[in-house]
PDB file of C-alpha atoms and ligand atoms in Angstrom:
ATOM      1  CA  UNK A   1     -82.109 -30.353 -24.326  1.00 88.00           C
ATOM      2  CA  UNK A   2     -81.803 -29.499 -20.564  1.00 95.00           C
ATOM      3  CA  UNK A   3     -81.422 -25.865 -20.245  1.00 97.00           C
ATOM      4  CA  UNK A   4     -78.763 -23.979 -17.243  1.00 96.00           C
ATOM      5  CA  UNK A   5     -79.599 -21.426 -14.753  1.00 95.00           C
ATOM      6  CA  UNK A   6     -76.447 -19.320 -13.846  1.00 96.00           C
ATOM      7  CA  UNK A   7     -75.959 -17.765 -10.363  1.00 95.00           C
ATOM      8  CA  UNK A   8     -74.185 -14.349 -10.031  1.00 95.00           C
ATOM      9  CA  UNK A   9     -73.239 -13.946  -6.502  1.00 96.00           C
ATOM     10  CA  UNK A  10     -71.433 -10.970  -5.839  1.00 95.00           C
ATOM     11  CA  UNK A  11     -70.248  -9.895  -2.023  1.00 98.00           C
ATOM     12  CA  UNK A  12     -67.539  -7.506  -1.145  1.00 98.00           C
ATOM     13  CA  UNK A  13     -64.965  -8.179   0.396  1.00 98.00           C
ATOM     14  CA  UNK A  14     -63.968  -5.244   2.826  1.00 98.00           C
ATOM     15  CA  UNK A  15     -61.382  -4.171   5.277  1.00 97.00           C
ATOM     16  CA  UNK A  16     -62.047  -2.522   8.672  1.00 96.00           C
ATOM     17  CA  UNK A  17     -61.764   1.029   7.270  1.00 97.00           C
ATOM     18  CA  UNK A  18     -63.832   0.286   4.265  1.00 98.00           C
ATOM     19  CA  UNK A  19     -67.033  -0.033   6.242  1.00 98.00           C
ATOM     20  CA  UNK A  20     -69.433   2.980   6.709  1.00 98.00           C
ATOM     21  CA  UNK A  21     -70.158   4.286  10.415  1.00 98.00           C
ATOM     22  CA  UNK A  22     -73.110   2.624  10.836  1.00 98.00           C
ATOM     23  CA  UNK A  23     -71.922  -0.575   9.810  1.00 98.00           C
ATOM     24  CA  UNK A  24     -69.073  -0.683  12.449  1.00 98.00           C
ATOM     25  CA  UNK A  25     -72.230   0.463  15.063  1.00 98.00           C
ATOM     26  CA  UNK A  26     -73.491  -2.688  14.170  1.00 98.00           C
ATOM     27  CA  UNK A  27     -70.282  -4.873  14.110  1.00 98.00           C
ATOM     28  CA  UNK A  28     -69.008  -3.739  17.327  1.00 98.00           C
ATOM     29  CA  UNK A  29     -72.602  -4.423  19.230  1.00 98.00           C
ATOM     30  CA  UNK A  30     -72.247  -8.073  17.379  1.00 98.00           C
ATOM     31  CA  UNK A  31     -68.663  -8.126  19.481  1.00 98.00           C
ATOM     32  CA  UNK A  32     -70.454  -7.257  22.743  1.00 98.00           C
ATOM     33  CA  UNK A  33     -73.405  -9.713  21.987  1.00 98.00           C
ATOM     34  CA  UNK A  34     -70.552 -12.357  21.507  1.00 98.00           C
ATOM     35  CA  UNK A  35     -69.063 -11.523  24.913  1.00 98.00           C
ATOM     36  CA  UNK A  36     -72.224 -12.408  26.073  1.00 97.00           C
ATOM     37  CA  UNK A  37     -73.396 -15.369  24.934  1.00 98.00           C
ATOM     38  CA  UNK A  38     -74.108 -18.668  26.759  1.00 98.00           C
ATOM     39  CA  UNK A  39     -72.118 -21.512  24.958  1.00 98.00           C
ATOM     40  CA  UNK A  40     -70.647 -23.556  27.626  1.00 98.00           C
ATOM     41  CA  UNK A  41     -70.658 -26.594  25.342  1.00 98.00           C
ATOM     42  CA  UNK A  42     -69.025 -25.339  21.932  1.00 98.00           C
ATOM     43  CA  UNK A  43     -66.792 -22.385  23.772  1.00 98.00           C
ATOM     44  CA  UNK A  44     -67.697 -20.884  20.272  1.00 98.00           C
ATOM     45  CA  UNK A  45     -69.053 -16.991  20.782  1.00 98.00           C
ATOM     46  CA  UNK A  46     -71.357 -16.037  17.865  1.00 98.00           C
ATOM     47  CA  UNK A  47     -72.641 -12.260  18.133  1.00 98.00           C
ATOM     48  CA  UNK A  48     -75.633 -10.978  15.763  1.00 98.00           C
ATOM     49  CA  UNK A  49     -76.557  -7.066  15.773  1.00 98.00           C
ATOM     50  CA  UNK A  50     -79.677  -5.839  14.093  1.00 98.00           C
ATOM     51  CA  UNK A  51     -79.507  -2.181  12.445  1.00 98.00           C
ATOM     52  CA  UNK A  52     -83.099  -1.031  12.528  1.00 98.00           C
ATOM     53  CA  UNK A  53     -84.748   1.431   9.884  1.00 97.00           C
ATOM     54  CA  UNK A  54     -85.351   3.935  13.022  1.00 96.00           C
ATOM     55  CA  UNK A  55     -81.466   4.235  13.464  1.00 96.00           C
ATOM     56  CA  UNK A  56     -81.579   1.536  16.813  1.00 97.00           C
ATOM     57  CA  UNK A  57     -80.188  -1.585  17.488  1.00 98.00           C
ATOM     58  CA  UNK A  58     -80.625  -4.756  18.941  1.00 98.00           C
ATOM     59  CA  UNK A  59     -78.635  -7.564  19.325  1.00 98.00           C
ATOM     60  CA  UNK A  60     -78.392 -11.499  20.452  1.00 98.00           C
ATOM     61  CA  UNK A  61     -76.052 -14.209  20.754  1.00 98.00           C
ATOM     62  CA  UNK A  62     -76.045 -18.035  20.792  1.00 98.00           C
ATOM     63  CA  UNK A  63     -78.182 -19.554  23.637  1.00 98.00           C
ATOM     64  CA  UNK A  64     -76.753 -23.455  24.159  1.00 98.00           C
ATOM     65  CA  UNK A  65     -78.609 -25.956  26.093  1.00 98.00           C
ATOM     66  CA  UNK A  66     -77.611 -29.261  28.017  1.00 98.00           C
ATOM     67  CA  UNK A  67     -79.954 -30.705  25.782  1.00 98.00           C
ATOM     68  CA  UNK A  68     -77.851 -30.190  22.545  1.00 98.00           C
ATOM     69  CA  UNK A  69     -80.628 -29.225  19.784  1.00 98.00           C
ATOM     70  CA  UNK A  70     -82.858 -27.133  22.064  1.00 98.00           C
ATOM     71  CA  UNK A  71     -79.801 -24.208  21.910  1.00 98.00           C
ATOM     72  CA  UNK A  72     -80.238 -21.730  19.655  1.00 98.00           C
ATOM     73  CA  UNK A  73     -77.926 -19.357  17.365  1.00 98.00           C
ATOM     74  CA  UNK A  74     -77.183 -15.928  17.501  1.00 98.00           C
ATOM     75  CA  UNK A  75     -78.755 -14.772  14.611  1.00 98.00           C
ATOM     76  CA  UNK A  76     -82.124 -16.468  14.842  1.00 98.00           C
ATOM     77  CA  UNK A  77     -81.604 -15.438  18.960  1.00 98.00           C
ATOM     78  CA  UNK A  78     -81.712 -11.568  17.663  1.00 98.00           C
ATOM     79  CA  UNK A  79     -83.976 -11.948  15.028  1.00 98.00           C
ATOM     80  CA  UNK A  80     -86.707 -13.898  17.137  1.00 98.00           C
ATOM     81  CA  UNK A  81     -86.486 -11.479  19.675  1.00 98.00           C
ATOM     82  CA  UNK A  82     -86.620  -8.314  17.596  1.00 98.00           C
ATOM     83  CA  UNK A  83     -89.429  -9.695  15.972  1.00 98.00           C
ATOM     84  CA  UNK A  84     -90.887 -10.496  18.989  1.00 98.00           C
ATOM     85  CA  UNK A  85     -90.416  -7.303  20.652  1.00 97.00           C
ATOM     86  CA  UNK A  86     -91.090  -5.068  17.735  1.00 96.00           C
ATOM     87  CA  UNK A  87     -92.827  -6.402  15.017  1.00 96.00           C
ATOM     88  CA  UNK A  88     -92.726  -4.073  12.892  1.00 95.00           C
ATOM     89  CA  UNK A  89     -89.785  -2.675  12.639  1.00 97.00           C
ATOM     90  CA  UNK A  90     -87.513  -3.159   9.579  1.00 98.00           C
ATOM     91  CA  UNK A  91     -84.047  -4.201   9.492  1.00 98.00           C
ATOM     92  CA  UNK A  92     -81.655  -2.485   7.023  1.00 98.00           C
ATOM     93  CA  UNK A  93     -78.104  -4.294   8.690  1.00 98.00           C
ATOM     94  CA  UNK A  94     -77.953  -7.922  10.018  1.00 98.00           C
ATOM     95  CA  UNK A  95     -74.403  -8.117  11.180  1.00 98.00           C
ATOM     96  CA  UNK A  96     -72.313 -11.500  12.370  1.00 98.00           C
ATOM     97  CA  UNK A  97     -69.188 -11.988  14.475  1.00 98.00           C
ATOM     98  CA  UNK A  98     -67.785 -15.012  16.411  1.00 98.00           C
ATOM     99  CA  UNK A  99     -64.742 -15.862  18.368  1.00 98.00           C
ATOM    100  CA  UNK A 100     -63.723 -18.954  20.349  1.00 98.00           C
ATOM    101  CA  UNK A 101     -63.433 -18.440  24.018  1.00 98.00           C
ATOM    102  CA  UNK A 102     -60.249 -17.095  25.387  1.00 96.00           C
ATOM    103  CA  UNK A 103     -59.616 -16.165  22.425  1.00 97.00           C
ATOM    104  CA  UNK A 104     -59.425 -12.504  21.017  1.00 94.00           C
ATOM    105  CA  UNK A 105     -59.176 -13.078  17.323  1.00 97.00           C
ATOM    106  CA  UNK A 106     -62.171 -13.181  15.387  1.00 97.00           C
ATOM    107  CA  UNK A 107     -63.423 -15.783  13.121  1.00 98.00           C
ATOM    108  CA  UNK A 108     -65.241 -16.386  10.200  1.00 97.00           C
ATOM    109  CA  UNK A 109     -69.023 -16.410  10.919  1.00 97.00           C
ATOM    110  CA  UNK A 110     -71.273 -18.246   8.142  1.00 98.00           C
ATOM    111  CA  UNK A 111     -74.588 -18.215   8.936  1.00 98.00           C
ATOM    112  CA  UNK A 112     -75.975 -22.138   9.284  1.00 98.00           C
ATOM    113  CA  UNK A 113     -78.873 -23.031   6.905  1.00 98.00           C
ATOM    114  CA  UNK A 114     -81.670 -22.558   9.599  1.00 98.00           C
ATOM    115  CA  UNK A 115     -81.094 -19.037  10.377  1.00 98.00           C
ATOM    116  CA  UNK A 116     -79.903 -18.073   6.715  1.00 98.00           C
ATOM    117  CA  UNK A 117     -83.806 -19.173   6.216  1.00 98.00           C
ATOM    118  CA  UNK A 118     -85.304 -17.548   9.147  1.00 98.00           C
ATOM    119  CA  UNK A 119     -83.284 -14.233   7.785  1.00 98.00           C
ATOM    120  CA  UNK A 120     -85.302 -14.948   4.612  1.00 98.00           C
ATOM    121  CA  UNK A 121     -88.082 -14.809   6.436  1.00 98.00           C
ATOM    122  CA  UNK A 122     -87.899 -11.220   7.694  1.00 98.00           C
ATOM    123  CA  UNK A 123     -86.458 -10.074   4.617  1.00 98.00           C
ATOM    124  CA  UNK A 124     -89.597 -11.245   2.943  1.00 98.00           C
ATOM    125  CA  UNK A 125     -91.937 -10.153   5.843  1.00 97.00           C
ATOM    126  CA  UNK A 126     -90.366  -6.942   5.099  1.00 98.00           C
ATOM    127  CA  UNK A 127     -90.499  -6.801   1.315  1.00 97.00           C
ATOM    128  CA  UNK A 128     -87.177  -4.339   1.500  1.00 98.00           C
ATOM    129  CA  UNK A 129     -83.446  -6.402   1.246  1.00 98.00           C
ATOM    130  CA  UNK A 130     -81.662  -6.874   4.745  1.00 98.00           C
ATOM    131  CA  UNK A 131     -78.059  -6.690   3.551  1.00 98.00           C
ATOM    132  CA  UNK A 132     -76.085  -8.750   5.796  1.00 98.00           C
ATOM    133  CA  UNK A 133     -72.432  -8.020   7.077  1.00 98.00           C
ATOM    134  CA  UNK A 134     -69.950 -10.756   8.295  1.00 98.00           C
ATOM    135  CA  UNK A 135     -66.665 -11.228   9.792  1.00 98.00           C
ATOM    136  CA  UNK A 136     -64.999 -13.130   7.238  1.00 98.00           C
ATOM    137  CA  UNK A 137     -61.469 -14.931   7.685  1.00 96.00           C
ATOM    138  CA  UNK A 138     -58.369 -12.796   7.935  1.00 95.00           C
ATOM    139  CA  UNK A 139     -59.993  -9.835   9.804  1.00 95.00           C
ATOM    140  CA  UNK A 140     -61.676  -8.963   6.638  1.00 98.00           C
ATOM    141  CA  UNK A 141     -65.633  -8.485   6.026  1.00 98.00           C
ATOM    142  CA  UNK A 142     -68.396  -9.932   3.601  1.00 98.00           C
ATOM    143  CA  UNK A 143     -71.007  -7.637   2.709  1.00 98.00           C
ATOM    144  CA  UNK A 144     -74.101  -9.416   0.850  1.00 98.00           C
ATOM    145  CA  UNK A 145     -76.443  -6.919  -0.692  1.00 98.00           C
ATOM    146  CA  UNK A 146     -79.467  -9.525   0.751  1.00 98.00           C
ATOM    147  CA  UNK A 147     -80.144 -12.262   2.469  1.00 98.00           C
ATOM    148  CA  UNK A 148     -81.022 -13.809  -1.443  1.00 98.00           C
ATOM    149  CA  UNK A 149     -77.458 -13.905  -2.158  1.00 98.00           C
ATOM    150  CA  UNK A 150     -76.753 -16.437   1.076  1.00 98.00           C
ATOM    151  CA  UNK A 151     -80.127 -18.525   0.048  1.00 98.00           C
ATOM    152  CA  UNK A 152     -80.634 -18.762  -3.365  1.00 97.00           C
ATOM    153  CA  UNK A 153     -83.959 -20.731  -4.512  1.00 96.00           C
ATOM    154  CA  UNK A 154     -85.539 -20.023  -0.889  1.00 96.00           C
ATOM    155  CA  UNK A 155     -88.372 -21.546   0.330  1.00 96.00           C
ATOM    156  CA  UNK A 156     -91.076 -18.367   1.166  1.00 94.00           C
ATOM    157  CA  UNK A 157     -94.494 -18.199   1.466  1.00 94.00           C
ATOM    158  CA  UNK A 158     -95.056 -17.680  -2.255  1.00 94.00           C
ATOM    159  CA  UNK A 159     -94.293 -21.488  -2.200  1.00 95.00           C
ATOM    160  CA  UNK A 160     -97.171 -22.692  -0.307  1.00 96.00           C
TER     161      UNK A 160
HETATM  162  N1  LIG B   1     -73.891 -20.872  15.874  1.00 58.47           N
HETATM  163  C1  LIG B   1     -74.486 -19.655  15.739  1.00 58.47           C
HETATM  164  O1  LIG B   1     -74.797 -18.974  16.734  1.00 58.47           O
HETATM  165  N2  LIG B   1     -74.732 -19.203  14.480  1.00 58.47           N
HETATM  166  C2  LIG B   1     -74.466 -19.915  13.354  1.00 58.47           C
HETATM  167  O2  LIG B   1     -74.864 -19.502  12.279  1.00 58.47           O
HETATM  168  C3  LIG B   1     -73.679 -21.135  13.426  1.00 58.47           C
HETATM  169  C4  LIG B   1     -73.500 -21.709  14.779  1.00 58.47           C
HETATM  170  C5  LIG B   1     -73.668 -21.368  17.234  1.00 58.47           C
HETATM  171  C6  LIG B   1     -74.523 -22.548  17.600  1.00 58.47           C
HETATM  172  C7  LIG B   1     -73.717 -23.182  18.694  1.00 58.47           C
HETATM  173  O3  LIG B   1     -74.046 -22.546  19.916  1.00 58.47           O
HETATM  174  C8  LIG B   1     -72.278 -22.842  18.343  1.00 58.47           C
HETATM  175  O4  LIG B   1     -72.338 -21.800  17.389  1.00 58.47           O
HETATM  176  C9  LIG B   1     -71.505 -24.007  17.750  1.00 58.47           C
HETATM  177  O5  LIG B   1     -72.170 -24.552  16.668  1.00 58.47           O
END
């Protein structure tokens, strides 16, 4: 008899005025990342802000490239480069926003599969849970407690 493995996902769903001051920090540098990235090709602005342990942060947007696959997203842009920078610093926020160009409204922004595994790399480099904030659809936010809860059954180095 096959046995079942349940998932329990839970993420809130939060207004504006819900989120704590430090989480708004983070959102509203993910804005001004967005405002600068390069994405002459998709016209689609994608934002990431980092909320280190120390209090800083650190941002990065999408990076496209004539050469379609060599672009990179926002959130593996910020991560790469805070990694790079600063090893070892830990992340306690990862925070997401996009928008289309010429366009003020905000959009939903789902982390693709690479980066939601590249944040599960970090967040297992740094054996603490990144929680990670993003705009969701109608103006309103999804908080996941950890990257876990966007990549369930994640490939880490405990697999090799
Ligand atoms: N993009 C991101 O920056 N993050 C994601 O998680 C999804 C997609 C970027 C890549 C590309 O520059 C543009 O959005 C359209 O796919």
């Amino acid at each position: 008899m096959a046995s079942e493995l349940k998932l329990q996902i839970s993420v809130d769903v939060l207004e504006l005025s819900e989120l704590s001051t430090a989480e708004c920090q983070a959102m509203e540098l993910a804005r001004q990342a967005a405002n600068d990235a390069y994405a002459p090709y998709s016209n689609f602005l994608v934002g990431a802000a980092l909320l280190l342990e120390d209090g800083s942060l650190f941002k990065g947007s999408n990076q496209e490239n004539a050469a379609y696959p060599s672009g990179l997203c926002a959130e593996r842009t910020a991560l790469f480069a805070l990694s790079a920078n600063h090893p070892n610093k830990k992340i306690s926020l990862l925070a997401v926003t996009a928008r289309r160009r010429h366009e003020h409204e905000y959009l939903a922004a789902m982390p693709c599969g690479a980066c939601r595994q590249v944040m599960a790399e970090y967040e297992y480099k740094q054996q603490e849970q990144i929680p990670v904030l993003l705009q969701g659809p109608e103006g309103k936010f999804y908080r996941f407690k950890t990257v876990s809860d966007l990549l369930p059954f994640q490939f880490t180095k405990e697999n090799l």
